[in-house]
Short mmCIF file of C-alpha atoms in Angstrom, two decimals:
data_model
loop_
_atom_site.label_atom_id
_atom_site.label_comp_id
_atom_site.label_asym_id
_atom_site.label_seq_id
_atom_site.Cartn_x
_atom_site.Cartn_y
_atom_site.Cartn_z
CA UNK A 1 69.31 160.71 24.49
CA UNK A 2 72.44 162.78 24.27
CA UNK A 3 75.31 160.70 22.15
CA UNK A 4 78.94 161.62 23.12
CA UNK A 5 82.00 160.24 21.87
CA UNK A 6 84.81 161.57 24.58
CA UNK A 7 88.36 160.80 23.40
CA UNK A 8 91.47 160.63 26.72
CA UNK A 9 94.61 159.43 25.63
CA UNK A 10 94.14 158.72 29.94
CA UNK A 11 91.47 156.64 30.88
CA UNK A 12 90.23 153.38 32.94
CA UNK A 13 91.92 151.62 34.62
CA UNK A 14 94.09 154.25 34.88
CA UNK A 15 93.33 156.48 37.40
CA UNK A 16 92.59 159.89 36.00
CA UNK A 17 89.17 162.24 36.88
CA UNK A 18 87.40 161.27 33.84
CA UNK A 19 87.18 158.10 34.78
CA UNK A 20 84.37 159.48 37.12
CA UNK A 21 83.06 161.90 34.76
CA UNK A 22 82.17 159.47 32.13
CA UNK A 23 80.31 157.00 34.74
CA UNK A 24 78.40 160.20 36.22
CA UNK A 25 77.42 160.46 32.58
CA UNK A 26 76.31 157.45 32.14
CA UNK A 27 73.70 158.34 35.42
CA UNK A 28 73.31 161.08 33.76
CA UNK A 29 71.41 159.60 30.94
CA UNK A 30 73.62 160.21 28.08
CA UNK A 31 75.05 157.39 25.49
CA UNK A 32 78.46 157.33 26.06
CA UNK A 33 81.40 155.99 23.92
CA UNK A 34 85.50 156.32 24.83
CA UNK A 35 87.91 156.41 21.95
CA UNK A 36 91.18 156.13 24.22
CA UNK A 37 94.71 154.03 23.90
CA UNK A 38 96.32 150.85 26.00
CA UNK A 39 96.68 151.73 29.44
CA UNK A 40 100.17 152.43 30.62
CA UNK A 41 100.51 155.30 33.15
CA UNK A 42 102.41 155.99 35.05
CA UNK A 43 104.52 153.02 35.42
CA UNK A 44 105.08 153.48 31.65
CA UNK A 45 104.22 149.99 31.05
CA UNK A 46 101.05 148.34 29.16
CA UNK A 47 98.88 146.94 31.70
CA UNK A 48 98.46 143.23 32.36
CA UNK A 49 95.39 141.65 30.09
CA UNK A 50 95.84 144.43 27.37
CA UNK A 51 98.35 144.97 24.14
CA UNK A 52 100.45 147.56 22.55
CA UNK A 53 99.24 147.41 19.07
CA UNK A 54 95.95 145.61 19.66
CA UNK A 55 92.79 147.56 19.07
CA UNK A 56 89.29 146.95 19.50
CA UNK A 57 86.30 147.36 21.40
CA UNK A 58 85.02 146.24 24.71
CA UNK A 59 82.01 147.48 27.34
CA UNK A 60 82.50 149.12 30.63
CA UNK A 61 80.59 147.78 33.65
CA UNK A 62 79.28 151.26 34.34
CA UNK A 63 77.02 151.12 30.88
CA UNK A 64 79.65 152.96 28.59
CA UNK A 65 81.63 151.61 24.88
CA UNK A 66 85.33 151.61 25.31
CA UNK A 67 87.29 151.89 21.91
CA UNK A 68 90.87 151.26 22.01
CA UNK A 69 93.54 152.03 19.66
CA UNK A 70 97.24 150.84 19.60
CA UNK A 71 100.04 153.03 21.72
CA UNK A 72 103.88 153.23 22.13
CA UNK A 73 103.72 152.82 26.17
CA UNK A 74 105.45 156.43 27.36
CA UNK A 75 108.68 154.08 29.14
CA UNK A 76 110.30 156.08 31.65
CA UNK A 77 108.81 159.52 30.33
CA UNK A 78 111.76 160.54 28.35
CA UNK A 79 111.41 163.13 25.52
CA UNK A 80 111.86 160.96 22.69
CA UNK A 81 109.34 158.19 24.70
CA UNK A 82 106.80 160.66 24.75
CA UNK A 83 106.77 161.83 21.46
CA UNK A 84 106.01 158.10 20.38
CA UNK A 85 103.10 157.46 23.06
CA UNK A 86 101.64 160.89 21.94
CA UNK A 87 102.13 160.32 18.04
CA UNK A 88 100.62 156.76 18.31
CA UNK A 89 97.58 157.73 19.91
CA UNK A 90 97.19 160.94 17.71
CA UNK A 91 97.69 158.50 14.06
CA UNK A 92 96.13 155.23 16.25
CA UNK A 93 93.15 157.52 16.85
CA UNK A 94 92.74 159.29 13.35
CA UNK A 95 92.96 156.23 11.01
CA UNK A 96 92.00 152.87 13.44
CA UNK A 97 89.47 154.90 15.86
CA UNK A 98 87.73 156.86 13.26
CA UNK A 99 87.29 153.27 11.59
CA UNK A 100 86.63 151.58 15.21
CA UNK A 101 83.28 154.21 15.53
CA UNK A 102 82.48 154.08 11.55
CA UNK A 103 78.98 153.21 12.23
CA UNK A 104 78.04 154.97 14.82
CA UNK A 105 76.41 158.47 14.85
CA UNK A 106 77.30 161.31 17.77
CA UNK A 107 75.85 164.18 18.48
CA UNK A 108 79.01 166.22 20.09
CA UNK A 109 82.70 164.78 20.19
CA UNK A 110 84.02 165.72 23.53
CA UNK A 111 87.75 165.86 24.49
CA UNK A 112 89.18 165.86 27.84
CA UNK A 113 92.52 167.78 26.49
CA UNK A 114 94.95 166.88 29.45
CA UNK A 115 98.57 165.71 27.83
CA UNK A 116 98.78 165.83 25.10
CA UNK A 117 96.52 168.24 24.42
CA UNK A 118 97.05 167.43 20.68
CA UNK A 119 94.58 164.33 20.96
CA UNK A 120 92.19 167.23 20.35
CA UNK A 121 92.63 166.84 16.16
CA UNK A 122 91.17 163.03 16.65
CA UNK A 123 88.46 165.12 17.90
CA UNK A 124 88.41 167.20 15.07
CA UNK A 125 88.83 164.44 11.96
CA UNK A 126 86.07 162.47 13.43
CA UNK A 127 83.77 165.41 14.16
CA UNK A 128 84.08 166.32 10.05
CA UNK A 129 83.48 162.56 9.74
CA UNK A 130 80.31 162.51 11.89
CA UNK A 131 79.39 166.23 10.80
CA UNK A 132 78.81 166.67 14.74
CA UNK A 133 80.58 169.58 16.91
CA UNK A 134 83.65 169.64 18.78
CA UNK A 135 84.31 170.83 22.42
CA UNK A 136 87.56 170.56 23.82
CA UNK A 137 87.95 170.78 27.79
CA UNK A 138 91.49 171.65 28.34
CA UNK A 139 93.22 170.33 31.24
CA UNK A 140 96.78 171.39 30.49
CA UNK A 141 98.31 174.35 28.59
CA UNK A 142 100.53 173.17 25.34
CA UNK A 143 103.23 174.23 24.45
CA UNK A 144 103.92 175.28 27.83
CA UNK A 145 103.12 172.48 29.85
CA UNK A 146 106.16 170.74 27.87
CA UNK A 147 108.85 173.05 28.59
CA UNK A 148 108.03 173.56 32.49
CA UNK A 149 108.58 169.74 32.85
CA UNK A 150 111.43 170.17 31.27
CA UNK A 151 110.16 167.69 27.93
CA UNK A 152 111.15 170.13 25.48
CA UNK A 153 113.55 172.73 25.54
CA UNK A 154 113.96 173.45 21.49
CA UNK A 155 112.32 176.86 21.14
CA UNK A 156 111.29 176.12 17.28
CA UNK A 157 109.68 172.94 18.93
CA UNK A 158 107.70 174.36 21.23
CA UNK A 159 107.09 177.70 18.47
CA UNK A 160 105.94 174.88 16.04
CA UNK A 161 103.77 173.35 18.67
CA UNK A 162 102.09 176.49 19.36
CA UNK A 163 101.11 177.18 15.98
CA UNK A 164 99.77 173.71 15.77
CA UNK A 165 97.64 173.93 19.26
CA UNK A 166 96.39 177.16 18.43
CA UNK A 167 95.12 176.07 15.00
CA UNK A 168 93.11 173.02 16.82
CA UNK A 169 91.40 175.69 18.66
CA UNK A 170 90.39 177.60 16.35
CA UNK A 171 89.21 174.33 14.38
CA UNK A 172 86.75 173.32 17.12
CA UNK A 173 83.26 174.90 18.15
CA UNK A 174 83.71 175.08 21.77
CA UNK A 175 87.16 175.61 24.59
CA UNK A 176 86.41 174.72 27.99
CA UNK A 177 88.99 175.42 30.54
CA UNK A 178 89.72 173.66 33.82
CA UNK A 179 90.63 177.24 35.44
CA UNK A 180 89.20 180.69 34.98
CA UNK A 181 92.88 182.00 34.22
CA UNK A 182 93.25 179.84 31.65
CA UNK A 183 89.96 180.98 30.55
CA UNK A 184 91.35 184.10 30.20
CA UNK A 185 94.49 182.86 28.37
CA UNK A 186 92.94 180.85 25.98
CA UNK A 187 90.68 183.39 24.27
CA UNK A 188 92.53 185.53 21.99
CA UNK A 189 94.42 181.72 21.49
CA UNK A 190 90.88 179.98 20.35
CA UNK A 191 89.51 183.41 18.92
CA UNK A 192 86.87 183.46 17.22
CA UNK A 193 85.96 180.09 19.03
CA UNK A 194 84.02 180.73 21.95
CA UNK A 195 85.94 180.03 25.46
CA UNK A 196 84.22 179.00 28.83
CA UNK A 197 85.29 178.05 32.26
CA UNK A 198 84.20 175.03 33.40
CA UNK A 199 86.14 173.54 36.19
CA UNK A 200 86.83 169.74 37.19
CA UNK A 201 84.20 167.84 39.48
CA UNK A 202 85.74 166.72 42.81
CA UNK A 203 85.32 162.62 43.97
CA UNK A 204 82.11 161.41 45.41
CA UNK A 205 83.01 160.89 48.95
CA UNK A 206 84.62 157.50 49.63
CA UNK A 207 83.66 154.50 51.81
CA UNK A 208 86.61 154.93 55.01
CA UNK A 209 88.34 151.84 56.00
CA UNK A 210 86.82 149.96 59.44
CA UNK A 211 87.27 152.07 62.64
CA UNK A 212 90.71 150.95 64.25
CA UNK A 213 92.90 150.33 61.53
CA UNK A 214 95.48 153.28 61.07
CA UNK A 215 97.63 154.02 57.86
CA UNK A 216 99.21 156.61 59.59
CA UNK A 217 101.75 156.27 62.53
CA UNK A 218 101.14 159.26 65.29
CA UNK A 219 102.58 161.91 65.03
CA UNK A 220 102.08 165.04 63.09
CA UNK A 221 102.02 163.64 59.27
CA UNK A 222 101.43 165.46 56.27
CA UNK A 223 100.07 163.80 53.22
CA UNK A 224 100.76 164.80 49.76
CA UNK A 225 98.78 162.30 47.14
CA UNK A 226 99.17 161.65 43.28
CA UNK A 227 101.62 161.67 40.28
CA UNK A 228 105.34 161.72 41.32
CA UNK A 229 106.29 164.34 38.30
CA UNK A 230 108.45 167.21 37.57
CA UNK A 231 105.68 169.44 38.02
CA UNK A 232 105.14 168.63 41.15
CA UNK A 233 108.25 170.34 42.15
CA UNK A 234 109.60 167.35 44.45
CA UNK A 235 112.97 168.65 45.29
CA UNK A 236 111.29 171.36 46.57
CA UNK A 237 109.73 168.98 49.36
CA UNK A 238 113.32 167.49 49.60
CA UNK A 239 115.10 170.58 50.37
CA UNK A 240 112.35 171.91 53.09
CA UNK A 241 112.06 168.46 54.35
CA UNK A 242 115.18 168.48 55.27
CA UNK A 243 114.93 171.83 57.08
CA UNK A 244 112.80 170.24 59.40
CA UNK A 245 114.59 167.71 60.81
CA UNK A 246 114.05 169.23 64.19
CA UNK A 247 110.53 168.78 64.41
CA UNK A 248 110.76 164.81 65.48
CA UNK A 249 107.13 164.28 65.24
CA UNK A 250 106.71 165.43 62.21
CA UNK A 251 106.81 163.37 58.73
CA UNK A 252 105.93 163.89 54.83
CA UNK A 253 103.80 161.12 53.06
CA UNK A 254 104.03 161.60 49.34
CA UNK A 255 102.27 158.57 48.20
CA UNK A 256 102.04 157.58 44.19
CA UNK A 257 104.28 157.08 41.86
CA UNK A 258 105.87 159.00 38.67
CA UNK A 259 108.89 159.82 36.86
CA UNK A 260 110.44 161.19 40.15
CA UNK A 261 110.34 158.07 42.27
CA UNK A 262 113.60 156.83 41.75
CA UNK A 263 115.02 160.65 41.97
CA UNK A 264 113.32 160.62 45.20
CA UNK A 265 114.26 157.31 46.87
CA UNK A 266 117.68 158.73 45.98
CA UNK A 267 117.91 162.03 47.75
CA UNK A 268 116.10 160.95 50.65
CA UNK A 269 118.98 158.04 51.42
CA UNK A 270 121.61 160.29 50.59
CA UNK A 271 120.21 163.61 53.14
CA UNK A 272 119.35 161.03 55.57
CA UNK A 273 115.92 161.74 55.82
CA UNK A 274 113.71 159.95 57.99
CA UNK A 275 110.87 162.47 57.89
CA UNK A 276 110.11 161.61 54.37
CA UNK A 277 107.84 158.54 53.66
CA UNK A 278 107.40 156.91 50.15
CA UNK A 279 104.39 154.38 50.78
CA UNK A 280 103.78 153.99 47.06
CA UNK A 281 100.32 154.17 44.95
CA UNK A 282 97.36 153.28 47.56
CA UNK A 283 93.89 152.24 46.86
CA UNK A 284 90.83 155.01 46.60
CA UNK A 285 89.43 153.23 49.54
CA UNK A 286 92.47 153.46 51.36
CA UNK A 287 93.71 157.16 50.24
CA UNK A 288 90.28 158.21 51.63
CA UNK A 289 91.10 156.90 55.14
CA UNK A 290 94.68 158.75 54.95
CA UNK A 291 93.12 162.01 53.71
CA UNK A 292 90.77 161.92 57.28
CA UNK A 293 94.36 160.79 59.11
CA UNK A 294 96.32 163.60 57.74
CA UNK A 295 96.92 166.92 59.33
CA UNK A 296 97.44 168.64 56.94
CA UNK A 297 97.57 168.15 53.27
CA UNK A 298 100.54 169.27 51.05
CA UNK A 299 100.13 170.51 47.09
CA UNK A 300 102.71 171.71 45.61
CA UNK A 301 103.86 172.86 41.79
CA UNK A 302 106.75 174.15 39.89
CA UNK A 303 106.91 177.79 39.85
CA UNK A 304 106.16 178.04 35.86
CA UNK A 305 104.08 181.14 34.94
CA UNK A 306 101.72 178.52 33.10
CA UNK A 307 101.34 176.12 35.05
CA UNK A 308 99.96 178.69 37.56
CA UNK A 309 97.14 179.22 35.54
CA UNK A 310 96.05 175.55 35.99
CA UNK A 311 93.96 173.64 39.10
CA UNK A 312 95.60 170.26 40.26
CA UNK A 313 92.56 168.00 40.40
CA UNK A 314 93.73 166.62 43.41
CA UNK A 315 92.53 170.39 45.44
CA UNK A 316 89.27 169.64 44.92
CA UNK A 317 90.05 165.71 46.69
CA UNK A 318 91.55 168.14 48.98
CA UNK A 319 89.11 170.74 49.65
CA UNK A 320 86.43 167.66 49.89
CA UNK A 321 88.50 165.47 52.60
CA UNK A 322 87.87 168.48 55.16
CA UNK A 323 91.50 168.50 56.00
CA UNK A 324 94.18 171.86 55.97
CA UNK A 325 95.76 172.52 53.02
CA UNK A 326 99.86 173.66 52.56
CA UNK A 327 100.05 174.97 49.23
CA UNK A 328 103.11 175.70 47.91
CA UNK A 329 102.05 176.75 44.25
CA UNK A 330 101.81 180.18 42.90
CA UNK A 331 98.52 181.38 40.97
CA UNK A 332 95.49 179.98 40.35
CA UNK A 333 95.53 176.97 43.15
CA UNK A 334 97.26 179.52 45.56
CA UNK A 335 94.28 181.58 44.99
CA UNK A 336 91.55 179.13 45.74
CA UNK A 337 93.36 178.44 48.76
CA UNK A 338 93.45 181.60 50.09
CA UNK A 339 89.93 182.87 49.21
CA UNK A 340 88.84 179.04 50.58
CA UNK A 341 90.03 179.91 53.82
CA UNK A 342 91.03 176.35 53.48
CA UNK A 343 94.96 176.26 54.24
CA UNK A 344 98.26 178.25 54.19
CA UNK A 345 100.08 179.29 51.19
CA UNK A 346 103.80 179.90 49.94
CA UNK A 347 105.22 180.40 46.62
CA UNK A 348 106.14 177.78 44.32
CA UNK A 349 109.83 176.17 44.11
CA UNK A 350 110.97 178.17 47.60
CA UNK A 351 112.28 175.48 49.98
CA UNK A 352 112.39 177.72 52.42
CA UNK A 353 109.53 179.21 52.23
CA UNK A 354 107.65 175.84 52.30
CA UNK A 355 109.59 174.81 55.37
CA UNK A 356 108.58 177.84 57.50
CA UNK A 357 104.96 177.17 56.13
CA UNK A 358 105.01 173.67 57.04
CA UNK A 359 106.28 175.36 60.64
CA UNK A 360 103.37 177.53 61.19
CA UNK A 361 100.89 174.79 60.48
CA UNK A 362 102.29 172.40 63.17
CA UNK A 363 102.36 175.34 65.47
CA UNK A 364 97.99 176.12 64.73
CA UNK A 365 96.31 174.52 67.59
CA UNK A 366 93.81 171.38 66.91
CA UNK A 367 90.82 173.87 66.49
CA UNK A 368 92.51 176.05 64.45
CA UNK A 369 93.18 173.15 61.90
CA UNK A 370 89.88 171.73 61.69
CA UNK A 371 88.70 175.46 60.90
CA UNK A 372 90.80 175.30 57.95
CA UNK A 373 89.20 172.08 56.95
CA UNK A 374 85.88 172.63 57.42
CA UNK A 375 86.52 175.76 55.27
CA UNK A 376 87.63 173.55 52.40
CA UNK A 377 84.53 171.54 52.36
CA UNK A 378 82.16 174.41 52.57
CA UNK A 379 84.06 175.85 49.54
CA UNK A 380 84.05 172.57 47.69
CA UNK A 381 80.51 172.29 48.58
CA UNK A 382 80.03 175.23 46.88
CA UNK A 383 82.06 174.83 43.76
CA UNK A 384 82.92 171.36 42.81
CA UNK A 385 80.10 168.75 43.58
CA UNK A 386 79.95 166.74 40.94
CA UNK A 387 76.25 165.99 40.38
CA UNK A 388 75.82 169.72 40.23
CA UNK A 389 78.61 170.00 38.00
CA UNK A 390 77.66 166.58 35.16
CA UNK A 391 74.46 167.93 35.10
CA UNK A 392 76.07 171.51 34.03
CA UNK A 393 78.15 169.23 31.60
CA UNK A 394 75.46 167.60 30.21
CA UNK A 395 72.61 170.95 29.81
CA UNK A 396 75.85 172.80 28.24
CA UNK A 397 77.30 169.99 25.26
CA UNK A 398 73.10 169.61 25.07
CA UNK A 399 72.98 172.99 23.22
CA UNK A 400 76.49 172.86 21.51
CA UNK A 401 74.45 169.41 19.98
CA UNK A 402 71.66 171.95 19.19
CA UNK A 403 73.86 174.55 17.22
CA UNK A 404 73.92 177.06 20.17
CA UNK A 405 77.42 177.25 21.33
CA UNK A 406 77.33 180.73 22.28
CA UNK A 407 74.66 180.29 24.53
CA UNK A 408 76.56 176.95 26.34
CA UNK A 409 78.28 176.81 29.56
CA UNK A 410 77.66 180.31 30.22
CA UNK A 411 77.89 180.90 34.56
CA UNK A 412 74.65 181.69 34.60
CA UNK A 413 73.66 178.04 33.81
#
């Protein structure tokens, strides 16, 4: 049986991807233990029932070892906030989680490298510790992913974290990447560590709510789902939003929460806005239901060279609900959109732009939409099913385990 220790700074019950990864793993058949910290996204708060500074271990219903280490919650997401929830986790994890796991053996220590992507030296100090490899599966791009949210700004900062990053690469045995263009990016970064795309699983498809109840009023609504950040280019959606003011029956849904929320309930009382809709975070059950409601679904980013390189998770929800996607996002999501045949596309940060989009949806007829859609879920079909995908997870850290890295996660597999 395969033993994995994954370390995610994000992780149950917060509601990130892996979450699902690691109980597919479990069905998988693999031994699974999760060094992560106290849950506190994105409200910025520790969660009720758990502890800043407590630490300790505790099992998962789904047949998986949680170990938890103690974390400066991230507060309202400010700069010098974040450098304390990312430092704790980073010392939390070296000195208390490498003595958390002291007796256990591992046969590959897996990272899930979303923010902050320097998490991945835990990774690295236990793997010497355990003499067993290290794959890192990068989710976001450091420094960059800091200075297009506008976290750091200091150029000798973000030069300094560069260096750093770079030198966890190259310090590792294996680079995953969640998008072929970072793929591309990352290997003269990790060189001479061997880089491989593999991309994020979508959901398993979710039980709907009972026939008759609607979280949707009629009307032509478009639903936008997930973290309420500065990447997600939100005044962007202001500012066309309130081009559209026109079009009566329409209405934007941005449910979730974030860093923007406040910014948000804000502009939309000051413009006047009654097209916009903030329902707040929703249940998977129920966000499953609204996906099949919506007609169309919006995705949009900052337009950051960077973080066009990267895949939202939340396209492949998209792609899998069957629903039309507007993307306003330049890159690597614009390009799975187009080549999907699954939605229209604009570029990233044009109000404008996204407005006339938005337009030319609403004018598609019925048939023409659920073309779009259907396109989606053949694509996702295709690309992102999940079963397919753990079992490609599991066959590839299988022969990093065995010493053959150069051989793992190639796309033949």
């Amino acid at each position: 049986m395969l033993r994995i220790l994954m370390i995610s700074q994000s992780f149950w019950p917060e509601d990130f991807r892996i979450n699902q990864i690691a109980a597919d793993l479990i069905r998988a058949g693999v031994q699974l233990t999760v060094l992560t910290g106290q849950p506190n996204y994105p409200e910025g708060k520790i969660f009720p029932g758990y502890r800043p500074l407590s630490a300790g271990c505790e099992d998962h219903e789904a047949g998986y070892k949680i170990v938890r280490v103690p974390l400066v919650p991230r507060g309202r997401g400010g700069g010098l906030r974040l450098i304390l929830n990312y430092a704790s986790f980073l010392i939390g994890g070296i000195v208390i989680g490498g003595w958390l796991v002291r007796g256990a053996k591992f046969d590959v220590v897996f990272v899930y490298g979303n923010s902050p992507v320097t998490q991945g030296f835990i990774a690295i100090w236990i793997g010497w510790l355990k003499r067993a490899p290290v794959v890192q599966w990068i989710q976001d791009l450091w420094p960059d992913a800091l200075s297009a949210t506008g976290h750091v700004r200091s150029p000798i900062i973000l030069g300094t974290v560069g260096c750093i990053v770079r030198f966890m690469y190259r310090q590792s045995d294996l680079v995953l990447a969640q998008s072929r263009s970072i793929a591309a990016y990352l290997i003269k970064q990790a060189a001479p560590v061997p880089v491989r795309y593999f991309p994020n699983p979508g959901e398993h498809q979710r039980p709907l709510l009972g026939a008759g109840r609607r979280l949707l009023p009629v009307g032509f609504n478009i639903v936008f789902a997930g973290n309420l950040g500065r990447a997600q280019a939100l005044d962007t959606v202001i500012a066309a939003a309130a081009r559209l003011t026109d079009l009566h029956d329409v209405r934007i849904h941005l449910f979730g929460s974030g860093s923007m929320t406040a910014w948000l309930k804000q502009e939309i009382s000051r413009l006047g806005l009654a097209n916009v809709m903030l329902p707040g975070r929703v249940t998977p059950a129920e966000i499953a239901s609204i996906y099949k409601e919506a007609d169309a679904l919006l995705l949009t980013l900052v337009g950051d060279p960077m973080v066009a390189l990267t895949v939202p998770s939340k396209l492949q929800s998209y792609l899998a609900a069957g629903r039309p996607i507007i993307a306003a996002a330049d890159g690597e999501a614009a390009k799975i959109v187009g080549s999907s045949g699954s939605g229209l596309c604009c570029s990233a940060g044009d109000p404008q732009q996204l407005a006339s989009t938005i337009r030319h949806m609403y004018a598609l007829t019925q048939q023409e939409r659920e073309q779009l859609g259907a396109s989606g879920r053949q694509y996702f079909e295709a690309h992102y099913q999940a079963d397919v995908l753990t079992q490609k997870l599991v066959d590839g850290l299988t022969k990093v385990a065995a010493g053959d890295r150069m051989h793992a996660f190639r796309s033949g597999d």
